[in-house]
Coordinates of C-alpha atoms and ligand atoms in Angstrom, one line a residue:
M540 CA -0.1 0.1 0.1
R541 CA 1.3 3.5 -0.8
P542 CA 1.1 6.2 1.8
T543 CA -1.2 9.1 1.2
I544 CA 0.2 12.4 0.1
D545 CA -1.0 13.8 3.3
Q546 CA 0.9 11.2 5.3
I547 CA 4.1 12.0 3.5
R548 CA 3.6 15.6 3.7
T549 CA 3.0 15.4 7.4
A550 CA 6.2 13.2 7.9
A551 CA 8.2 15.7 5.7
Y552 CA 7.0 18.6 7.7
G553 CA 8.0 16.8 10.9
R554 CA 11.6 16.2 9.5
W555 CA 11.8 19.9 8.4
E556 CA 10.9 21.0 12.0
R557 CA 13.3 18.5 13.6
R558 CA 16.0 19.8 11.2
G559 CA 15.4 23.5 12.8
R560 CA 13.3 24.7 10.0
V561 CA 16.3 25.1 7.7
H562 CA 15.3 25.4 4.0
G563 CA 17.0 23.7 1.1
F564 CA 16.5 20.1 1.9
D565 CA 12.7 19.8 0.7
R566 CA 13.3 17.1 -1.8
A567 CA 15.6 15.0 0.4
D568 CA 13.0 15.4 3.3
W569 CA 10.2 14.4 1.0
N570 CA 12.0 11.4 -0.4
A571 CA 13.0 10.2 3.1
A572 CA 9.6 10.8 4.4
E573 CA 8.1 8.7 1.6
K574 CA 10.4 5.9 2.2
Q575 CA 9.7 6.1 6.0
Q576 CA 5.9 6.0 5.4
I577 CA 6.2 3.0 3.1
L578 CA 7.6 1.1 6.0
F579 CA 5.1 2.3 8.7
V580 CA 2.1 1.9 6.5
N581 CA 3.0 -1.7 5.5
Y582 CA 5.0 -3.0 8.3
R583 CA 4.9 -3.4 12.0
V584 CA 8.3 -3.2 13.7
L585 CA 8.2 -6.3 16.0
T586 CA 11.6 -6.0 17.7
A587 CA 14.4 -3.5 17.8
D588 CA 17.5 -4.1 19.9
R589 CA 20.5 -1.7 20.4
L590 CA 23.6 -3.8 20.9
D591 CA 25.1 -1.4 23.5
S592 CA 22.4 -1.9 26.3
E593 CA 23.8 -2.6 29.7
A594 CA 20.8 -4.7 30.5
P595 CA 20.2 -6.7 27.3
R596 CA 17.0 -8.5 26.5
A597 CA 16.5 -12.1 27.6
I598 CA 14.7 -14.3 25.1
G599 CA 13.0 -17.5 26.3
D600 CA 12.1 -18.9 29.7
P601 CA 15.1 -19.5 31.9
S602 CA 13.0 -21.9 34.0
R603 CA 11.7 -24.0 31.2
R604 CA 14.4 -24.6 28.6
R605 CA 13.2 -25.6 25.2
C606 CA 15.0 -24.9 21.9
R607 CA 13.5 -22.6 19.4
F608 CA 15.2 -24.3 16.5
C609 CA 15.1 -28.1 17.2
R610 CA 12.2 -27.9 19.7
Q611 CA 13.9 -30.2 22.2
A612 CA 13.6 -29.5 25.8
T613 CA 15.5 -30.6 28.8
P614 CA 16.6 -33.2 29.7
R615 CA 16.9 -34.4 26.2
A616 CA 18.7 -31.3 25.0
E617 CA 21.5 -29.6 26.9
F618 CA 21.5 -25.9 27.6
S619 CA 24.4 -23.7 28.7
S620 CA 23.5 -20.8 31.0
R621 CA 22.7 -18.5 28.1
V622 CA 23.5 -18.0 24.4
R623 CA 24.5 -14.6 23.1
I624 CA 22.4 -14.1 19.9
I625 CA 24.5 -11.4 18.1
P626 CA 28.3 -12.1 17.6
D627 CA 30.7 -10.1 19.9
Y628 CA 32.2 -8.1 17.1
L629 CA 28.9 -6.3 16.5
G630 CA 28.5 -5.1 20.1
P631 CA 28.7 -5.9 23.8
G632 CA 24.9 -5.8 24.5
S633 CA 23.5 -8.7 22.6
P634 CA 20.1 -10.2 23.6
V635 CA 20.8 -13.3 25.3
A636 CA 18.7 -16.5 24.6
F637 CA 17.5 -19.2 27.0
D638 CA 15.9 -21.0 24.1
Q639 CA 18.7 -22.2 22.0
C640 CA 20.3 -25.6 22.9
Q641 CA 24.0 -26.2 23.0
E642 CA 23.7 -28.4 20.0
C643 CA 22.0 -25.9 17.8
A644 CA 24.2 -23.0 19.0
S645 CA 27.4 -24.9 18.2
H646 CA 26.0 -26.1 14.9
F647 CA 25.3 -22.5 13.8
S648 CA 28.6 -21.4 15.0
E649 CA 30.2 -23.9 12.6
T650 CA 28.0 -23.7 9.6
V651 CA 26.9 -20.0 9.2
D652 CA 28.7 -17.8 11.6
P653 CA 32.1 -17.9 9.9
G654 CA 30.5 -16.9 6.5
L655 CA 28.5 -14.0 8.2
A656 CA 31.8 -12.8 10.0
Q657 CA 33.6 -12.9 6.6
F658 CA 30.9 -10.9 4.9
V659 CA 30.2 -8.3 7.6
R660 CA 33.9 -7.7 8.9
P661 CA 35.0 -5.6 5.9
F662 CA 32.2 -3.2 6.4
L663 CA 33.2 -2.5 10.0
V664 CA 36.3 -0.5 9.0
G665 CA 36.6 2.7 6.9
S666 CA 34.0 5.4 6.2
S667 CA 30.9 5.6 4.1
S668 CA 33.1 6.5 1.0
T669 CA 35.4 3.6 1.4
L670 CA 33.0 0.6 1.6
P671 CA 34.2 -2.9 0.4
G672 CA 33.3 -3.8 -3.2
A673 CA 31.4 -6.9 -2.4
A674 CA 30.0 -8.6 -5.4
G675 CA 27.4 -10.6 -3.6
I676 CA 26.4 -12.3 -0.3
A677 CA 27.3 -15.9 0.0
V678 CA 24.5 -18.4 1.0
D679 CA 26.0 -19.0 4.4
A680 CA 26.4 -15.3 5.2
Y681 CA 22.6 -14.8 4.2
K682 CA 21.8 -17.8 6.4
G683 CA 23.7 -16.2 9.2
L684 CA 21.5 -13.1 9.0
V685 CA 18.4 -15.2 8.8
R686 CA 19.5 -17.2 11.8
L687 CA 19.7 -13.8 13.8
A688 CA 16.2 -13.0 12.5
L689 CA 14.9 -16.3 13.7
S690 CA 16.6 -15.9 17.0
V691 CA 14.8 -12.6 17.9
M692 CA 11.5 -13.5 16.2
P693 CA 8.5 -13.8 18.5
V694 CA 7.6 -17.4 19.1
S695 CA 4.0 -17.0 17.5
D696 CA 5.8 -15.9 14.2
L697 CA 8.4 -18.6 14.5
E698 CA 5.6 -21.1 13.9
D699 CA 5.2 -19.6 10.4
H700 CA 8.8 -20.3 9.6
E701 CA 9.5 -24.0 10.0
D702 CA 10.7 -24.3 6.4
T703 CA 13.1 -21.3 7.1
V704 CA 14.5 -23.0 10.2
E705 CA 15.0 -26.3 8.1
W706 CA 16.8 -24.3 5.3
V707 CA 19.1 -22.3 7.6
S708 CA 20.0 -25.5 9.5
N709 CA 21.0 -27.5 6.4
P710 CA 24.9 -27.3 6.2
D711 CA 24.7 -28.0 2.5
H712 CA 24.5 -24.3 1.6
D713 CA 24.5 -24.6 -2.1
F714 CA 21.8 -27.2 -2.2
D715 CA 18.6 -25.9 -4.1
L716 CA 20.4 -22.5 -4.5
N717 CA 18.5 -22.0 -7.8
V718 CA 15.3 -21.6 -5.7
F719 CA 16.8 -18.7 -3.8
R720 CA 18.7 -17.0 -6.7
D721 CA 16.4 -14.0 -6.5
L722 CA 17.3 -13.2 -2.9
T723 CA 19.3 -10.0 -2.3
C724 CA 20.8 -8.2 0.6
T725 CA 20.3 -4.5 0.5
V726 CA 23.2 -2.6 1.9
H727 CA 22.2 0.9 2.9
V728 CA 25.0 3.3 3.3
V729 CA 24.7 5.9 6.2
P730 CA 27.0 9.0 6.3
A731 CA 27.6 9.0 10.0
A732 CA 28.6 5.8 11.8
F733 CA 26.0 4.4 14.2
P734 CA 26.9 5.0 17.8
A735 CA 26.0 1.3 18.4
S736 CA 25.0 -1.7 16.3
W737 CA 21.3 -2.6 16.3
V738 CA 19.0 -5.2 14.9
A739 CA 15.2 -5.0 14.0
L740 CA 12.6 -7.2 12.7
A741 CA 9.4 -5.9 10.7
K742 CA 6.3 -7.9 9.8
L743 CA 4.0 -7.1 6.9
K744 CA 0.6 -6.1 8.0
D745 CA -1.5 -7.2 5.1
D746 CA -0.7 -10.6 3.5
R747 CA -2.3 -9.5 0.2
E748 CA 0.7 -7.3 -0.5
A749 CA 3.2 -9.1 -2.6
W750 CA 6.1 -7.9 -0.4
P751 CA 8.1 -10.0 2.1
S752 CA 6.2 -11.0 5.2
M753 CA 9.2 -10.5 7.3
L754 CA 12.3 -8.2 7.1
F755 CA 15.4 -8.2 9.1
F756 CA 17.8 -5.3 9.6
L757 CA 21.3 -5.2 11.0
G758 CA 22.8 -1.8 11.5
T759 CA 26.5 -1.4 12.2
S760 CA 29.2 1.1 11.5
H761 CA 28.2 2.9 8.1
V762 CA 25.8 0.3 6.9
V763 CA 22.4 -1.3 7.2
F764 CA 22.0 -4.8 5.9
Q765 CA 18.3 -5.6 5.0
I766 CA 17.1 -9.0 4.1
L767 CA 13.8 -10.7 3.8
V768 CA 13.3 -13.8 5.7
P769 CA 12.4 -16.4 3.1
L770 CA 10.1 -19.4 3.2
G771 CA 7.6 -18.0 5.6
Q772 CA 4.0 -19.5 5.5
R773 CA 2.6 -16.2 4.9
D774 CA 4.7 -15.9 1.7
S775 CA 3.4 -19.3 0.3
D776 CA 1.2 -17.4 -2.2
H777 CA 4.4 -16.1 -3.7
D778 CA 6.3 -19.5 -3.8
G779 CA 7.9 -18.7 -0.4
V780 CA 10.4 -16.4 -1.9
P781 CA 9.0 -13.0 -2.7
I782 CA 11.1 -10.9 -5.0
T783 CA 9.9 -7.3 -4.5
V784 CA 12.2 -5.4 -2.2
P785 CA 10.3 -2.5 -0.8
D786 CA 12.3 0.8 -1.1
I787 CA 12.0 1.9 2.6
L788 CA 14.0 3.6 5.2
P789 CA 15.3 1.1 7.8
P790 CA 13.7 1.4 11.3
S791 CA 16.9 2.7 12.9
P792 CA 16.8 3.7 16.6
F793 CA 19.0 6.7 15.7
G794 CA 18.5 10.0 14.3
P795 CA 18.3 11.5 10.8
E796 CA 22.1 12.0 10.6
H797 CA 22.2 8.2 10.4
E798 CA 19.7 7.9 7.6
P799 CA 20.9 6.1 4.4
I800 CA 22.3 8.2 1.5
A801 CA 22.6 5.3 -0.9
R802 CA 21.9 1.6 -1.2
V803 CA 23.4 -1.2 -3.0
M804 CA 21.7 -4.6 -3.7
L805 CA 23.9 -7.7 -3.3
P806 CA 22.7 -10.8 -5.0
I807 CA 23.0 -14.2 -3.2
V808 CA 25.9 -16.3 -4.5
S809 CA 27.2 -19.7 -3.8
T810 CA 29.6 -20.3 -1.1
E811 CA 32.0 -21.4 -3.9
A812 CA 31.9 -18.1 -5.5
V813 CA 33.4 -16.2 -2.5
R814 CA 35.9 -18.8 -1.4
E815 CA 39.4 -17.7 -1.4
P816 CA 41.3 -19.1 -4.5
T817 CA 43.6 -22.0 -3.3
L818 CA 46.9 -22.9 -4.6
R819 CA 47.0 -26.0 -6.6
Ligands
ZN1732 ZN1 18.3 -27.0 19.5

């Protein structure tokens, strides 16, 4: 659904006021307001976590341990005291999970975390004008982002994503890649680095829209990575892999100075495609 002209005008006016009523940014304010309204009219932001919180959010019930991925409970599954959801290099204040068993956590740390780190790390250094020229996002890195999305997803929505869990858990990353070849990771470039990394999840309000039912955002340094969470039940009318990527403003917890000035779409590529060349 498109926002109305009135909605955009009101949002643009609000931006102009927050800017101290300085003139000369009318077009930029209007464009940003439109992208912001496209998000708010169509999506509900379910979760948003700053990763510098001194009291990070706890997910899951510490007194009743059951894994959100394999669905096993104690005593069949073993649980460590807590699992940090977001890798340390993205911030010290990751939410902690009481609902990820040791086996699943260590499985993901071997199968998707290294690929995600390899993809993200080059973006953590430099400025908005010296971003790495990534040609694509490897499947394991994409799955690493999806795993983060699944980790912070409300349990009621997780039930709609059984196929997603299965896909992310499959260590044969290049299997069936053809089905996912239209997936992209949008990299929004922001001019001023975020004071802290953050993650957010947004859910489509109306299933009749041919847009992704669930979007995940990871903001860090000078970028926001935006992906859709594939294979959701609510996407089944569109073969589980919606293609349209809405042109929106990410739901950042920080101010307008951290709003994107550009975006790049990285296609998903096989893990083979990004592997370092080896000497023969
Ligand atoms: Zn598990």
